[in-house]
Structure formats: structure tokens, C-alpha cells
mmCIF file of C-alpha atoms in Angstrom:
data_model
loop_
_atom_site.group_PDB
_atom_site.id
_atom_site.type_symbol
_atom_site.label_atom_id
_atom_site.label_comp_id
_atom_site.label_asym_id
_atom_site.label_seq_id
_atom_site.Cartn_x
_atom_site.Cartn_y
_atom_site.Cartn_z
ATOM 1 C CA MET V 66 6.204 74.456 14.237
ATOM 2 C CA VAL V 67 3.420 76.196 12.313
ATOM 3 C CA TYR V 68 0.274 74.623 10.909
ATOM 4 C CA GLU V 69 -2.039 76.034 8.288
ATOM 5 C CA LEU V 70 -5.560 76.611 9.575
ATOM 6 C CA LYS V 71 -7.745 74.486 7.284
ATOM 7 C CA ILE V 72 -11.344 73.380 7.394
ATOM 8 C CA SER V 73 -11.857 69.687 8.095
ATOM 9 C CA ASP V 74 -12.878 67.258 5.370
ATOM 10 C CA ASN V 75 -16.178 66.466 7.093
ATOM 11 C CA TYR V 76 -17.432 70.075 6.855
ATOM 12 C CA SER V 77 -20.318 69.866 4.391
ATOM 13 C CA ASP V 78 -20.712 72.199 1.415
ATOM 14 C CA SER V 79 -24.274 72.717 2.731
ATOM 15 C CA TYR V 80 -22.813 74.580 5.706
ATOM 16 C CA TRP V 81 -21.515 77.607 3.782
ATOM 17 C CA PHE V 82 -23.061 80.748 5.243
ATOM 18 C CA GLU V 83 -23.921 83.955 3.412
ATOM 19 C CA TYR V 84 -22.353 87.065 4.887
ATOM 20 C CA GLU V 85 -24.499 90.173 5.098
ATOM 21 C CA GLN V 86 -22.228 92.995 3.973
ATOM 22 C CA SER V 87 -21.647 95.520 6.727
ATOM 23 C CA GLU V 88 -19.501 98.490 7.554
ATOM 24 C CA PHE V 89 -16.293 96.714 6.556
ATOM 25 C CA SER V 90 -15.171 94.198 3.967
ATOM 26 C CA ASN V 91 -13.215 90.959 4.063
ATOM 27 C CA ILE V 92 -10.158 92.919 2.911
ATOM 28 C CA ASP V 93 -10.258 94.882 6.185
ATOM 29 C CA LEU V 94 -9.736 91.611 8.067
ATOM 30 C CA ILE V 95 -6.446 90.768 6.370
ATOM 31 C CA GLN V 96 -4.792 94.069 7.312
ATOM 32 C CA GLY V 97 -3.855 92.993 10.843
ATOM 33 C CA LYS V 98 -5.479 96.014 12.502
ATOM 34 C CA LYS V 99 -8.092 96.234 15.235
ATOM 35 C CA ILE V 100 -11.597 96.935 13.999
ATOM 36 C CA ARG V 101 -14.295 98.808 15.844
ATOM 37 C CA LEU V 102 -17.834 97.614 15.194
ATOM 38 C CA ASP V 103 -21.086 99.221 16.265
ATOM 39 C CA ASN V 104 -23.156 96.137 15.400
ATOM 40 C CA PRO V 105 -22.522 92.402 15.201
ATOM 41 C CA LEU V 106 -21.683 90.848 11.842
ATOM 42 C CA ASN V 107 -24.534 88.806 10.368
ATOM 43 C CA PHE V 108 -24.467 85.417 8.680
ATOM 44 C CA GLU V 109 -27.310 83.299 7.334
ATOM 45 C CA LEU V 110 -27.477 79.732 6.133
ATOM 46 C CA LYS V 111 -30.055 79.608 3.336
ATOM 47 C CA LYS V 112 -30.236 75.806 3.111
ATOM 48 C CA LYS V 113 -32.287 73.711 5.505
ATOM 49 C CA VAL V 114 -29.922 71.597 7.578
ATOM 50 C CA SER V 115 -29.798 69.627 10.799
ATOM 51 C CA GLU V 116 -29.115 72.295 13.396
ATOM 52 C CA LYS V 117 -27.805 69.723 15.838
ATOM 53 C CA LYS V 118 -25.221 68.427 13.360
ATOM 54 C CA LEU V 119 -24.227 71.896 12.130
ATOM 55 C CA LEU V 120 -23.920 73.329 15.636
ATOM 56 C CA SER V 121 -21.619 70.473 16.645
ATOM 57 C CA PHE V 122 -18.904 72.302 14.659
ATOM 58 C CA ASP V 123 -16.751 75.037 16.162
ATOM 59 C CA TYR V 124 -15.438 76.600 12.958
ATOM 60 C CA PHE V 125 -17.661 77.841 10.122
ATOM 61 C CA LEU V 126 -17.138 79.044 6.556
ATOM 62 C CA SER V 127 -18.937 81.836 4.750
ATOM 63 C CA ASP V 128 -18.709 83.798 1.536
ATOM 64 C CA GLY V 129 -17.228 86.518 3.751
ATOM 65 C CA PRO V 130 -15.155 86.014 6.886
ATOM 66 C CA ASP V 131 -15.029 82.680 8.690
ATOM 67 C CA PHE V 132 -16.336 82.544 12.255
ATOM 68 C CA ILE V 133 -16.304 80.368 15.363
ATOM 69 C CA SER V 134 -18.835 78.876 17.752
ATOM 70 C CA PRO V 135 -19.733 80.360 21.140
ATOM 71 C CA ARG V 136 -18.024 77.347 22.777
ATOM 72 C CA LEU V 137 -14.723 77.973 20.988
ATOM 73 C CA ALA V 138 -15.057 81.741 21.485
ATOM 74 C CA THR V 139 -15.379 81.229 25.250
ATOM 75 C CA LEU V 140 -12.386 78.880 25.296
ATOM 76 C CA LEU V 141 -10.223 81.356 23.382
ATOM 77 C CA ALA V 142 -11.451 84.473 25.212
ATOM 78 C CA ASP V 143 -10.168 82.964 28.472
ATOM 79 C CA ASN V 144 -6.631 82.954 27.038
ATOM 80 C CA LYS V 145 -5.140 86.450 27.426
ATOM 81 C CA ASP V 146 -2.108 85.581 25.292
ATOM 82 C CA PHE V 147 -4.367 84.423 22.443
ATOM 83 C CA LEU V 148 -6.176 87.775 22.590
ATOM 84 C CA LYS V 149 -2.865 89.557 21.895
ATOM 85 C CA ASP V 150 -2.877 87.892 18.449
ATOM 86 C CA VAL V 151 -6.602 87.906 17.643
ATOM 87 C CA GLN V 152 -9.561 90.234 18.128
ATOM 88 C CA LEU V 153 -12.941 88.508 18.546
ATOM 89 C CA LEU V 154 -15.751 90.351 16.742
ATOM 90 C CA ASP V 155 -19.407 89.691 17.604
ATOM 91 C CA ALA V 156 -21.459 87.758 15.065
ATOM 92 C CA ASN V 157 -25.093 86.719 14.799
ATOM 93 C CA VAL V 158 -26.084 83.638 12.848
ATOM 94 C CA VAL V 159 -29.409 82.586 11.307
ATOM 95 C CA ILE V 160 -29.970 78.852 10.801
ATOM 96 C CA ASN V 161 -33.346 77.505 9.612
ATOM 97 C CA GLY V 162 -34.862 80.903 10.386
ATOM 98 C CA LYS V 163 -33.637 80.916 14.016
ATOM 99 C CA ASN V 164 -31.268 83.565 15.366
ATOM 100 C CA TYR V 165 -28.178 82.542 17.309
ATOM 101 C CA SER V 166 -25.748 84.848 19.087
ATOM 102 C CA GLY V 167 -22.387 84.356 20.777
ATOM 103 C CA PHE V 168 -20.525 83.507 17.571
ATOM 104 C CA LYS V 169 -17.291 85.404 16.832
ATOM 105 C CA VAL V 170 -15.316 86.413 13.760
ATOM 106 C CA LEU V 171 -11.551 86.094 14.169
ATOM 107 C CA ASN V 172 -9.725 89.307 13.288
ATOM 108 C CA ILE V 173 -6.110 88.147 13.232
ATOM 109 C CA LEU V 174 -3.782 90.940 14.312
ATOM 110 C CA ARG V 175 -0.415 89.195 14.139
ATOM 111 C CA MET V 176 1.601 88.865 10.929
ATOM 112 C CA LEU V 177 4.303 86.221 10.791
ATOM 113 C CA SER V 178 6.971 85.538 8.200
ATOM 114 C CA CYS V 179 6.711 81.773 7.915
ATOM 115 C CA ILE V 180 6.576 80.664 4.261
ATOM 116 C CA ASP V 181 9.727 79.257 2.670
ATOM 117 C CA MET V 182 9.571 81.143 -0.621
ATOM 118 C CA ASP V 183 12.299 78.999 -2.211
ATOM 119 C CA LYS V 184 10.462 75.720 -1.593
ATOM 120 C CA SER V 185 6.894 76.995 -2.124
ATOM 121 C CA ASP V 186 5.299 77.317 -5.549
ATOM 122 C CA SER V 187 3.644 80.597 -6.471
ATOM 123 C CA VAL V 188 2.813 82.753 -9.457
ATOM 124 C CA PRO V 189 2.204 86.486 -9.627
ATOM 125 C CA ILE V 190 -1.476 87.385 -9.496
ATOM 126 C CA LEU V 191 -0.802 90.119 -12.065
ATOM 127 C CA ASP V 192 1.614 89.314 -14.893
ATOM 128 C CA HIS V 193 2.798 92.917 -15.129
ATOM 129 C CA LEU V 194 3.785 92.874 -11.404
ATOM 130 C CA PRO V 195 6.114 89.864 -11.083
ATOM 131 C CA ASP V 196 7.237 90.974 -7.598
ATOM 132 C CA GLY V 197 3.698 91.858 -6.529
ATOM 133 C CA PRO V 198 1.070 89.709 -4.791
ATOM 134 C CA LYS V 199 1.355 85.963 -5.306
ATOM 135 C CA ARG V 200 -1.068 83.074 -5.642
ATOM 136 C CA PHE V 201 0.331 79.930 -4.052
ATOM 137 C CA THR V 202 -0.165 76.470 -5.516
ATOM 138 C CA GLN V 203 1.974 74.850 -2.813
ATOM 139 C CA ILE V 204 3.018 76.278 0.540
ATOM 140 C CA VAL V 205 6.013 75.008 2.495
ATOM 141 C CA PHE V 206 6.555 76.521 5.925
ATOM 142 C CA ARG V 207 9.967 77.463 7.235
ATOM 143 C CA ASN V 208 11.387 75.211 9.964
ATOM 144 C CA ASP V 209 13.130 78.057 11.763
ATOM 145 C CA VAL V 210 10.049 79.980 12.965
ATOM 146 C CA ILE V 211 10.650 80.525 16.675
ATOM 147 C CA GLU V 212 8.198 83.325 17.470
ATOM 148 C CA ASP V 213 5.864 82.755 20.378
ATOM 149 C CA PHE V 214 2.354 83.084 18.921
ATOM 150 C CA TYR V 215 -1.059 81.432 18.833
ATOM 151 C CA MET V 216 -2.540 82.464 15.484
ATOM 152 C CA ALA V 217 -1.191 84.644 12.689
ATOM 153 C CA ARG V 218 -1.495 85.564 9.037
ATOM 154 C CA CYS V 219 1.485 84.745 6.841
ATOM 155 C CA LEU V 220 3.326 87.911 5.928
ATOM 156 C CA GLU V 221 4.121 86.459 2.502
ATOM 157 C CA TYR V 222 0.484 85.503 1.789
ATOM 158 C CA LYS V 223 -2.088 87.203 4.006
ATOM 159 C CA TYR V 224 -4.891 84.815 3.052
ATOM 160 C CA CYS V 225 -3.000 81.983 4.740
ATOM 161 C CA VAL V 226 -3.684 81.667 8.473
ATOM 162 C CA VAL V 227 -1.362 79.626 10.662
ATOM 163 C CA ILE V 228 -1.621 78.307 14.197
ATOM 164 C CA SER V 229 1.076 77.319 16.651
ATOM 165 C CA GLU V 230 1.638 73.895 18.158
ATOM 166 C CA LYS V 231 0.268 75.103 21.514
ATOM 167 C CA LEU V 232 -3.005 76.277 19.892
ATOM 168 C CA ARG V 233 -3.244 73.045 17.904
ATOM 169 C CA GLN V 234 -2.866 71.081 21.166
ATOM 170 C CA LEU V 235 -5.533 73.244 22.835
ATOM 171 C CA PHE V 236 -7.871 72.443 19.941
ATOM 172 C CA ILE V 237 -7.120 68.708 20.205
ATOM 173 C CA GLU V 238 -7.560 68.633 24.006
ATOM 174 C CA ASN V 239 -10.920 70.408 23.713
ATOM 175 C CA ASN V 240 -12.171 68.349 20.765
ATOM 176 C CA VAL V 241 -12.600 71.381 18.471
ATOM 177 C CA LYS V 242 -14.602 70.364 15.388
ATOM 178 C CA GLY V 243 -14.414 71.812 11.902
ATOM 179 C CA ILE V 244 -10.652 72.342 11.766
ATOM 180 C CA GLU V 245 -8.151 69.902 10.277
ATOM 181 C CA LEU V 246 -5.830 68.907 13.118
#
């Protein structure tokens, strides 16, 4: 069984971080290749918020890549099989003018064919390329996905990230906040 990785409903719009452009772009992250960084990626939240409430989350959104908390990063870094699917990139975060380290950006290395193209609804992004990249209005996952994985990008739509049942259970058992489970 595969599940789409989605942000939870209780994640406030006030918690969207700004990504400081660096040596690579968001597009580099959807290629499924390891990335070498000389410096951590930087994110800043421009709005004043309750740090305690914000830092209770484990998954964060930005106008660039999404990233995870130090707590979740530690939990995932202890799982060698997870690290076969995902590279953890260092990130620094600024909240209310304070610097925080230990956050990680997920660079997903695994690609997985998992979308049922016959049951899903999509349209070509470019009219003149009907067989080119698609924009999905509804995604239905195939029932016959049997690959052993933790986290992957859908081969049919690289912006869609999926997690396995075993990762979903790990998130539930460890009360991971910010992800729809």
C-alpha cells in the first residue's frame, strides 16, 4: 500500500518558510540523484509566531523544498533502510530572529511507478506535448505495488511523494506532527 505524503490540515498558513536560494534549485531535488552541499540550506519564517507551537511540528513547508525537524531527522537517520531511499541534507532555520540547526531537507532518491494512469485524471501541462508532463487533478494509486520501500517519488508525477505502510506506521508510533496520517 502506498500513501501520498501530505501536510496535515492543522499546519497553519503562517508557518510557510522562505527558502534562501543556494547552489541548487528545487528542480534538482526531483531528479532522484544524490546532491553534494558545501553549506546548509537556509530557511526563514518572516512572520512572528509561537515558536513552541511551530516547533511542535516535524514537517515544514517552504516556497522551496520542504524540510523536517531535528527529532524526525534523528528518528529517520537511525534507519539504514530509509537512508537507501532518501538523502538528508542539512538545513538551518530562522524563527523570530533565532537560528536553529539540526533540520533536514529530504532528497528522495527512489522513483516508484505507482500511479494508475487509467483511473487518475490528468491533463498535459503543455497542449502541444500531449504525451509530455502531466498535471494531475486526481491521483489513484495502483494496488499492485509490491516494492519494498520507505519513501519515493512517483515516476509518473515526480512532484508526488509517497510513503510505505511501514513508514506510515513509524510516523504514527512516534507521533509525527505535520503530516496527514
